[in-house]
PDB file of C-alpha atoms and ligand atoms in Angstrom:
ATOM      1  CA  MET A   4     -11.329 -17.118  -7.804  1.00  0.00           C
ATOM      2  CA  TYR A   5     -12.742 -13.922  -5.923  1.00  0.00           C
ATOM      3  CA  CYS A   6     -12.126 -12.139  -2.736  1.00  0.00           C
ATOM      4  CA  LYS A   7     -15.454 -13.159  -0.320  1.00  0.00           C
ATOM      5  CA  ASN A   8     -14.505  -9.623   1.176  1.00  0.00           C
ATOM      6  CA  CYS A   9     -14.177  -7.256  -1.498  1.00  0.00           C
ATOM      7  CA  GLY A  10     -15.333  -9.244  -4.557  1.00  0.00           C
ATOM      8  CA  LYS A  11     -12.004  -8.782  -6.556  1.00  0.00           C
ATOM      9  CA  GLU A  12     -10.245 -11.409  -8.668  1.00  0.00           C
ATOM     10  CA  ILE A  13      -7.595 -12.936  -6.609  1.00  0.00           C
ATOM     11  CA  SER A  14      -4.820 -15.440  -7.011  1.00  0.00           C
ATOM     12  CA  ASP A  15      -6.170 -19.351  -6.593  1.00  0.00           C
ATOM     13  CA  TYR A  16      -2.958 -19.717  -4.327  1.00  0.00           C
ATOM     14  CA  ALA A  17      -2.924 -16.472  -2.343  1.00  0.00           C
ATOM     15  CA  PHE A  18      -3.328 -16.274   1.329  1.00  0.00           C
ATOM     16  CA  VAL A  19      -4.756 -12.681   1.749  1.00  0.00           C
ATOM     17  CA  CYS A  20      -6.307 -10.749  -0.915  1.00  0.00           C
ATOM     18  CA  PRO A  21      -3.869  -8.531  -2.030  1.00  0.00           C
ATOM     19  CA  ASN A  22      -6.732  -5.768  -2.215  1.00  0.00           C
ATOM     20  CA  CYS A  23      -8.181  -5.576   0.806  1.00  0.00           C
ATOM     21  CA  GLY A  24      -5.708  -7.682   3.186  1.00  0.00           C
ATOM     22  CA  VAL A  25      -8.478  -9.895   4.336  1.00  0.00           C
ATOM     23  CA  LYS A  26      -7.611 -14.041   4.935  1.00  0.00           C
ATOM     24  CA  THR A  27      -8.698 -16.034   1.913  1.00  0.00           C
ATOM     25  CA  GLU A  28     -10.689 -19.375   2.691  1.00  0.00           C
ATOM     26  CA  ASN A  29      -8.348 -20.871  -0.136  1.00  0.00           C
ATOM     27  CA  PRO A  30      -7.932 -24.527   0.250  1.00  0.00           C
ATOM     28  CA  ASN A  31      -4.815 -24.498  -1.949  1.00  0.00           C
ATOM     29  CA  ALA A  32      -3.266 -22.192  -0.458  1.00  0.00           C
ATOM     30  CA  GLU A  33      -2.005 -24.244   2.270  1.00  0.00           C
ATOM     31  CA  ARG A  34      -1.120 -27.019   0.124  1.00  0.00           C
ATOM     32  CA  ASN A  35       0.890 -25.016  -2.195  1.00  0.00           C
ATOM     33  CA  ALA A  36       2.306 -22.725   0.364  1.00  0.00           C
ATOM     34  CA  PRO A  37       6.526 -24.180   0.658  1.00  0.00           C
ATOM     35  CA  ALA A  38       6.827 -25.883   3.665  1.00  0.00           C
ATOM     36  CA  GLU A  39       9.135 -24.075   6.089  1.00  0.00           C
ATOM     37  CA  LYS A  40      12.218 -26.227   6.369  1.00  0.00           C
ATOM     38  CA  LYS A  41      12.977 -27.572   9.850  1.00  0.00           C
ATOM     39  CA  THR A  42      16.399 -26.335  10.784  1.00  0.00           C
ATOM     40  CA  ASN A  43      18.559 -29.203  11.839  1.00  0.00           C
ATOM     41  CA  THR A  44      19.187 -28.894  15.886  1.00  0.00           C
ATOM     42  CA  LEU A  45      22.418 -29.786  15.871  1.00  0.00           C
ATOM     43  CA  ALA A  46      23.282 -27.352  13.182  1.00  0.00           C
ATOM     44  CA  ILE A  47      22.444 -24.608  15.549  1.00  0.00           C
ATOM     45  CA  VAL A  48      23.933 -26.421  18.453  1.00  0.00           C
ATOM     46  CA  GLY A  49      27.092 -26.885  16.647  1.00  0.00           C
ATOM     47  CA  PHE A  50      27.528 -23.341  15.698  1.00  0.00           C
ATOM     48  CA  ILE A  51      26.819 -21.910  19.092  1.00  0.00           C
ATOM     49  CA  LEU A  52      29.244 -24.370  20.531  1.00  0.00           C
ATOM     50  CA  ALA A  53      32.139 -23.129  17.982  1.00  0.00           C
ATOM     51  CA  PHE A  54      32.161 -20.050  20.082  1.00  0.00           C
ATOM     52  CA  LEU A  55      32.322 -21.363  23.092  1.00  0.00           C
ATOM     53  CA  ILE A  56      34.046 -25.369  23.018  1.00  0.00           C
ATOM     54  CA  PRO A  57      35.659 -25.475  19.427  1.00  0.00           C
ATOM     55  CA  ILE A  58      36.177 -29.384  19.759  1.00  0.00           C
ATOM     56  CA  ALA A  59      32.401 -29.727  20.388  1.00  0.00           C
ATOM     57  CA  GLY A  60      31.108 -27.393  18.169  1.00  0.00           C
ATOM     58  CA  LEU A  61      33.249 -29.068  15.455  1.00  0.00           C
ATOM     59  CA  ILE A  62      31.753 -32.735  16.423  1.00  0.00           C
ATOM     60  CA  CYS A  63      28.375 -31.265  16.249  1.00  0.00           C
ATOM     61  CA  SER A  64      28.937 -29.508  13.239  1.00  0.00           C
ATOM     62  CA  ILE A  65      30.317 -32.815  11.575  1.00  0.00           C
ATOM     63  CA  ILE A  66      27.329 -34.680  12.421  1.00  0.00           C
ATOM     64  CA  ALA A  67      25.032 -32.009  11.732  1.00  0.00           C
ATOM     65  CA  ARG A  68      26.290 -32.222   8.196  1.00  0.00           C
ATOM     66  CA  LYS A  69      26.127 -35.988   7.869  1.00  0.00           C
ATOM     67  CA  GLN A  70      22.292 -35.943   8.994  1.00  0.00           C
ATOM     68  CA  LEU A  71      21.733 -33.057   6.283  1.00  0.00           C
ATOM     69  CA  GLN A  72      22.503 -35.389   3.621  1.00  0.00           C
ATOM     70  CA  GLU A  73      20.171 -37.935   5.075  1.00  0.00           C
ATOM     71  CA  ARG A  74      17.363 -35.664   6.041  1.00  0.00           C
ATOM     72  CA  ASP A  75      15.164 -32.865   4.611  1.00  0.00           C
ATOM     73  CA  GLU A  76      16.319 -30.381   6.913  1.00  0.00           C
ATOM     74  CA  GLY A  77      17.489 -26.881   6.624  1.00  0.00           C
ATOM     75  CA  GLY A  78      20.503 -25.545   8.149  1.00  0.00           C
ATOM     76  CA  ALA A  79      23.400 -26.678   6.028  1.00  0.00           C
ATOM     77  CA  GLY A  80      24.632 -22.983   5.948  1.00  0.00           C
ATOM     78  CA  LEU A  81      24.851 -23.117   9.771  1.00  0.00           C
ATOM     79  CA  ALA A  82      26.537 -26.533   9.992  1.00  0.00           C
ATOM     80  CA  LEU A  83      29.474 -25.339   7.198  1.00  0.00           C
ATOM     81  CA  ALA A  84      29.985 -22.163   9.552  1.00  0.00           C
ATOM     82  CA  GLY A  85      29.899 -24.090  12.847  1.00  0.00           C
ATOM     83  CA  LEU A  86      32.520 -26.258  11.118  1.00  0.00           C
ATOM     84  CA  ILE A  87      34.713 -23.428   9.707  1.00  0.00           C
ATOM     85  CA  ILE A  88      34.808 -21.658  12.935  1.00  0.00           C
ATOM     86  CA  SER A  89      35.820 -24.422  14.945  1.00  0.00           C
ATOM     87  CA  ILE A  90      38.364 -25.242  12.636  1.00  0.00           C
ATOM     88  CA  VAL A  91      39.623 -21.563  12.678  1.00  0.00           C
ATOM     89  CA  GLU A  92      39.232 -21.639  16.531  1.00  0.00           C
ATOM     90  CA  LEU A  93      41.221 -25.182  16.904  1.00  0.00           C
ATOM     91  CA  VAL A  94      44.115 -24.002  14.514  1.00  0.00           C
ATOM     92  CA  ILE A  95      44.539 -20.735  16.711  1.00  0.00           C
ATOM     93  CA  VAL A  96      44.630 -22.133  19.918  1.00  0.00           C
ATOM     94  CA  PHE A  97      46.973 -24.957  18.629  1.00  0.00           C
ATOM     95  CA  ILE A  98      49.657 -21.906  17.200  1.00  0.00           C
ATOM     96  CA  TYR A  99      48.783 -20.305  20.707  1.00  0.00           C
ATOM     97  CA  LEU A 100      49.943 -23.565  22.776  1.00  0.00           C
ATOM     98  CA  ILE A 101      53.138 -23.934  20.303  1.00  0.00           C
ATOM     99  CA  VAL A 102      53.978 -20.580  20.757  1.00  0.00           C
ATOM    100  CA  VAL A 103      53.547 -20.522  24.551  1.00  0.00           C
ATOM    101  CA  ILE A 104      55.645 -23.943  24.611  1.00  0.00           C
ATOM    102  CA  ALA A 105      58.045 -22.421  22.358  1.00  0.00           C
ATOM    103  CA  ALA A 106      58.336 -19.483  24.797  1.00  0.00           C
ATOM    104  CA  VAL A 107      58.497 -21.450  27.912  1.00  0.00           C
ATOM    105  CA  ALA A 108      61.355 -23.912  26.420  1.00  0.00           C
ATOM    106  CA  ALA A 109      63.463 -20.925  25.333  1.00  0.00           C
ATOM    107  CA  VAL A 110      63.336 -19.623  28.975  1.00  0.00           C
ATOM    108  CA  MET A 111      64.581 -22.768  30.555  1.00  0.00           C
TER     109      MET A 111
HETATM  110 ZN1   ZN B 216     -10.554  -8.667  -0.684  1.00  0.00          ZN
END
């Protein structure tokens, strides 16, 4: 097809004319555009909570990963990051508690 502004030949799937930058009124453009995937809400929540409340972040991330297996949503990386961060933090807290308990026990 041709740009109706400058008359140059452009791709049938172009949103804008690469020559003059004017938006095309291309019926194919929208249909062929890769639909932007919605990011799974729980994946985002889980990732944020992983830093604040690791146990809540862990639970949200696990649920998010389950949802992502069933739904066509984005956020798999976020859910995995939330899961790993939560686990790492829980392990650190766990080790810290053991050290504190051992120290208290040693003193008593
Ligand atoms: Zn043009």
